[in-house]
């Protein structure tokens, strides 16, 4: 008998934006952008080419992520990820899923970018672990964000 997974993946819905209990570091990252959390997450879900949620057994979001493109025919994509307090329960299984998702994106897009607040060291390490390389530093509201990049296949 195998144990049930701690989470499932499903398409994100707008209600997930309000339900996600952001990790402190993710909330600080949004604050560094000068953006309010819930409306920003809702806009990310609504305006993305695709958006996903990792939800616990009760259907509560543990993480939201997706990608945006400049048009439906664009070969360049920007990824985003915001995690909730429960994400620590996911540990390496979520990293494994993220690798598969990014691999799938690399098959569909020629360039993948992700922006991360340079003070969010844990996220910077995660994205490097997932194969992203530092590409450029961008100033936003007096804060430095790293533009990290991967290329498609």
Coordinates of C-alpha atoms in Angstrom, one line a residue, residues 46-118:
X46 CA -5.8 35.6 -14.4
X47 CA -3.3 37.0 -16.9
X48 CA -1.0 34.0 -17.2
X49 CA -0.7 31.7 -20.2
X50 CA -1.1 28.9 -17.7
X51 CA -1.3 28.9 -13.9
X52 CA -1.1 26.0 -11.5
X53 CA -1.8 25.3 -7.8
X54 CA -0.4 22.7 -5.5
X55 CA -3.2 22.0 -3.0
X56 CA -3.3 20.0 0.1
X57 CA -5.8 17.2 0.8
X58 CA -8.4 19.7 1.8
X59 CA -8.0 21.7 -1.4
X60 CA -6.1 24.6 0.2
X61 CA -3.3 26.1 -2.0
X62 CA 0.3 25.5 -0.8
X63 CA 1.9 27.1 -3.9
X64 CA 0.9 28.9 -7.0
X65 CA 3.0 29.2 -10.2
X66 CA 2.6 29.8 -13.9
X67 CA 4.0 31.5 -16.9
X68 CA 3.3 34.5 -19.0
X69 CA 4.2 35.3 -22.6
X70 CA 4.0 38.5 -24.6
X71 CA 1.6 36.8 -27.1
X72 CA 0.2 33.4 -27.7
X73 CA 2.8 32.8 -30.4
X74 CA 5.7 33.9 -28.4
X75 CA 8.6 31.6 -27.9
X76 CA 9.8 33.5 -24.7
X77 CA 8.2 33.0 -21.3
X78 CA 8.5 34.4 -17.9
X79 CA 7.8 32.1 -15.0
X80 CA 6.5 33.0 -11.5
X81 CA 6.2 31.1 -8.3
X82 CA 4.8 32.1 -4.9
X83 CA 4.8 29.6 -2.0
X84 CA 2.6 29.3 1.1
X85 CA 3.6 28.4 4.6
X86 CA 2.7 24.8 4.0
X87 CA 5.2 24.3 1.2
X88 CA 7.9 23.1 3.7
X89 CA 5.8 19.9 3.9
X90 CA 6.3 19.3 0.2
X91 CA 10.1 19.3 0.5
X92 CA 11.9 17.5 -2.4
X93 CA 8.7 16.1 -4.0
X94 CA 7.8 19.7 -5.1
X95 CA 11.4 20.3 -6.4
X96 CA 11.0 17.1 -8.4
X97 CA 7.7 18.3 -9.8
X98 CA 9.2 21.7 -10.6
X99 CA 12.0 20.1 -12.6
X100 CA 9.5 18.2 -14.7
X101 CA 7.4 21.4 -15.2
X102 CA 10.5 23.4 -16.2
X103 CA 11.6 20.6 -18.6
X104 CA 8.2 20.7 -20.2
X105 CA 8.4 24.5 -20.5
X106 CA 11.9 24.2 -22.1
X107 CA 10.4 22.0 -24.8
X108 CA 7.7 24.6 -25.6
X109 CA 9.7 27.9 -25.2
X110 CA 13.1 29.1 -26.4
X111 CA 13.7 31.3 -23.4
X112 CA 12.5 31.0 -19.8
X113 CA 13.0 33.9 -17.4
X114 CA 12.2 34.2 -13.7
X115 CA 12.7 37.3 -11.5
X116 CA 13.6 37.0 -7.9
X117 CA 14.4 39.5 -5.2
X118 CA 18.2 39.1 -4.6

